[in-house]
XYZ file of C-alpha atoms in Angstrom:
232
model
C 57.093 0.640 -35.551
C 57.673 -1.764 -32.973
C 58.489 1.596 -30.486
C 55.121 3.323 -32.246
C 53.009 0.460 -30.938
C 54.287 0.786 -27.639
C 52.595 4.688 -27.587
C 49.720 3.552 -28.889
C 49.566 1.209 -26.473
C 50.428 3.315 -23.699
C 48.233 6.185 -25.281
C 45.248 3.642 -25.191
C 45.743 2.173 -21.407
C 45.906 5.741 -20.022
C 42.798 7.027 -21.519
C 40.971 4.340 -20.828
C 42.264 4.369 -17.403
C 41.200 8.232 -17.095
C 37.528 7.637 -19.077
C 37.046 4.617 -16.684
C 38.043 6.729 -13.417
C 35.689 10.084 -15.157
C 32.474 6.660 -15.584
C 33.021 5.223 -11.955
C 33.566 8.801 -9.726
C 30.049 9.651 -11.585
C 28.434 6.398 -10.825
C 29.369 6.842 -7.637
C 28.732 10.694 -6.972
C 25.099 9.197 -8.175
C 24.592 7.752 -4.767
C 23.263 10.887 -3.645
C 20.658 10.912 -4.056
C 18.085 9.702 -1.707
C 15.144 11.690 -2.399
C 13.323 8.658 -5.198
C 13.764 6.230 -2.052
C 11.213 8.276 -0.105
C 11.097 8.590 3.786
C 10.496 5.009 4.982
C 11.570 1.687 4.698
C 9.734 -1.304 4.203
C 10.709 -4.886 4.854
C 9.193 -7.931 3.684
C 7.949 -10.043 4.766
C 6.946 -8.057 8.209
C 6.343 -10.938 10.747
C 7.782 -11.511 14.321
C 11.417 -11.966 13.491
C 12.339 -8.527 12.310
C 12.124 -5.909 15.059
C 12.189 -1.992 13.931
C 14.278 0.563 16.399
C 15.532 3.968 16.231
C 18.214 3.428 14.611
C 18.516 0.333 14.241
C 16.826 -2.384 12.113
C 17.283 -6.848 13.698
C 16.615 -9.147 10.932
C 16.799 -12.287 13.011
C 14.827 -15.817 11.292
C 13.742 -18.666 13.415
C 14.241 -20.955 9.753
C 17.984 -20.952 8.068
C 18.029 -19.093 5.247
C 14.522 -17.001 5.565
C 14.442 -14.288 2.638
C 13.207 -10.811 3.354
C 13.075 -8.278 0.888
C 14.057 -4.559 1.118
C 13.050 -2.004 0.097
C 12.838 2.222 0.568
C 14.723 4.635 2.801
C 16.548 3.842 6.063
C 19.287 5.813 8.456
C 20.873 3.720 10.912
C 21.507 -0.030 10.847
C 20.716 -3.244 9.222
C 21.533 -5.567 11.975
C 21.328 -9.945 10.548
C 21.200 -12.589 13.194
C 21.093 -15.299 11.897
C 20.809 -17.053 8.072
C 19.022 -15.169 5.979
C 18.854 -14.402 2.549
C 19.256 -10.370 1.866
C 17.176 -8.672 -1.062
C 17.513 -5.856 -1.898
C 14.964 -4.407 -4.310
C 15.113 -0.298 -4.876
C 16.657 0.102 -1.782
C 19.149 2.846 -0.040
C 20.727 2.255 3.275
C 23.249 4.543 4.980
C 24.997 5.012 8.813
C 26.375 8.149 9.937
C 28.227 7.367 12.695
C 30.879 5.253 12.225
C 28.822 2.049 11.742
C 28.307 -0.595 8.945
C 24.985 0.261 7.622
C 24.870 -3.367 7.116
C 25.627 -5.953 9.759
C 25.332 -9.353 9.396
C 26.495 -12.076 12.196
C 26.134 -15.406 10.643
C 26.143 -16.828 6.940
C 24.628 -13.743 4.794
C 23.515 -13.746 1.065
C 22.478 -9.958 -0.251
C 21.038 -10.127 -3.647
C 19.670 -7.277 -5.758
C 16.452 -7.433 -7.895
C 16.917 -7.296 -10.983
C 16.497 -3.839 -13.102
C 16.390 -2.214 -8.958
C 19.542 0.495 -8.131
C 20.604 -0.396 -4.996
C 22.923 2.146 -1.873
C 24.410 1.046 1.343
C 26.757 3.631 2.860
C 28.646 4.075 5.326
C 29.859 7.757 6.330
C 31.704 9.337 9.955
C 34.002 8.552 11.805
C 35.766 5.801 14.095
C 38.640 4.196 16.151
C 38.058 1.054 14.692
C 38.181 -0.173 10.878
C 34.369 -0.351 10.106
C 32.641 -1.690 6.496
C 29.568 -0.080 4.797
C 28.413 -4.000 5.082
C 30.811 -6.403 7.824
C 30.528 -10.023 7.820
C 31.555 -12.068 10.587
C 30.851 -14.932 8.935
C 30.422 -15.656 5.294
C 28.651 -13.394 2.917
C 27.821 -13.845 -0.528
C 27.111 -10.420 -3.297
C 24.510 -11.340 -6.083
C 22.119 -11.161 -7.951
C 21.081 -9.516 -10.495
C 20.255 -5.128 -10.463
C 22.768 -3.694 -9.153
C 24.711 -2.542 -5.870
C 26.421 1.017 -5.099
C 28.470 0.484 -1.713
C 30.158 2.931 0.042
C 32.438 2.904 2.613
C 33.822 6.311 4.050
C 35.153 5.151 6.857
C 37.153 2.615 5.911
C 36.489 -0.548 3.121
C 33.418 -0.991 1.911
C 33.085 -5.182 2.121
C 34.828 -6.899 4.575
C 34.051 -10.561 5.614
C 35.700 -13.329 6.761
C 34.521 -15.348 2.862
C 33.262 -13.689 0.535
C 31.826 -14.937 -2.678
C 30.104 -13.401 -5.240
C 27.663 -14.301 -8.139
C 24.985 -13.043 -10.686
C 24.756 -10.868 -13.116
C 24.711 -7.800 -12.515
C 25.949 -4.697 -11.468
C 28.673 -3.715 -8.811
C 30.008 -0.258 -7.508
C 32.186 -1.376 -4.497
C 34.590 2.488 -3.321
C 36.376 1.842 0.056
C 39.095 4.674 0.654
C 42.313 6.206 -0.329
C 44.414 4.236 1.988
C 42.437 1.223 2.551
C 40.670 -1.804 -0.413
C 37.398 -1.933 -0.919
C 37.714 -5.536 0.406
C 38.979 -7.280 2.615
C 38.331 -10.564 3.925
C 39.988 -14.000 4.383
C 38.998 -15.688 1.185
C 37.599 -14.251 -1.631
C 36.010 -15.821 -4.625
C 34.277 -16.457 -7.699
C 33.025 -19.896 -9.545
C 32.119 -20.487 -13.798
C 30.020 -19.195 -14.743
C 28.929 -15.832 -13.696
C 28.952 -12.298 -15.883
C 28.564 -9.771 -13.668
C 31.399 -6.326 -13.480
C 31.822 -4.841 -10.653
C 33.899 -2.052 -10.187
C 36.412 -0.667 -7.933
C 37.116 2.867 -7.563
C 38.440 5.369 -4.965
C 40.411 2.998 -3.295
C 43.169 1.065 -2.566
C 42.788 -1.208 -4.003
C 40.373 -3.791 -5.228
C 41.073 -6.879 -2.563
C 42.821 -7.743 -0.134
C 42.195 -11.164 1.123
C 44.782 -14.309 1.450
C 43.184 -16.330 -0.885
C 42.063 -15.096 -4.341
C 40.139 -17.639 -6.332
C 38.491 -16.319 -9.809
C 37.586 -18.357 -12.099
C 34.136 -15.935 -13.884
C 33.120 -12.230 -13.947
C 34.466 -8.875 -15.251
C 36.673 -7.108 -12.936
C 37.532 -3.542 -13.256
C 39.362 -1.124 -11.058
C 40.305 2.324 -11.133
C 43.460 2.758 -9.606
C 45.572 0.324 -12.030
C 46.366 -0.461 -15.283
C 45.793 -3.755 -15.273
C 42.446 -3.368 -14.118
C 42.377 -7.202 -13.009
C 45.605 -6.648 -11.136
C 44.166 -8.031 -7.495
C 46.594 -7.371 -4.437
C 46.998 -10.803 -2.021
C 47.877 -10.759 1.435
C 51.762 -11.636 2.433
């Protein structure tokens, strides 16, 4: 009887891993459909603190924690130079030159609008270890929509301290040789109901300190979906 229970448990575990891997892979593949996002990007407010170039958009608000909402499509790099809150409302951001699609130089919060589906993708070649979303300092990921982040060069998300919150869905993909999220400290406070799926990555999170008090984490590469490796 005991052996039967162990066998059943093993079969269920294999089925769950197989199903989750297929599900996550299909979700991530759907990010390649960009047509519905149009050919340009909309930023609100579009004021003097926003500078739009051919391949780069610089957001440098004079006031702390100013809110900007992005929608549409942009090929290049979004650079956030001061503390700000970036809301994503059905936006597709990608960089094809081995650089971050979003680069944050100060503490930044990236939040998804309810019912929106948003993509941040980095592809190409690089001699460094970039991430699709790269933060020099603290980074907060939150909101109630859906965010898919693909770091095809190295990591999906990289920052000093990374904090997750909200009630949305996150699909985070690094590479087979690199973790999806790379940071010094990773934190989730109590009472958060979001779901975070790691796919096609060496591991979900690599950090010196990991403190998770809530949220739902799933990792298709491990039998234990919440097994997050700490850095030595």
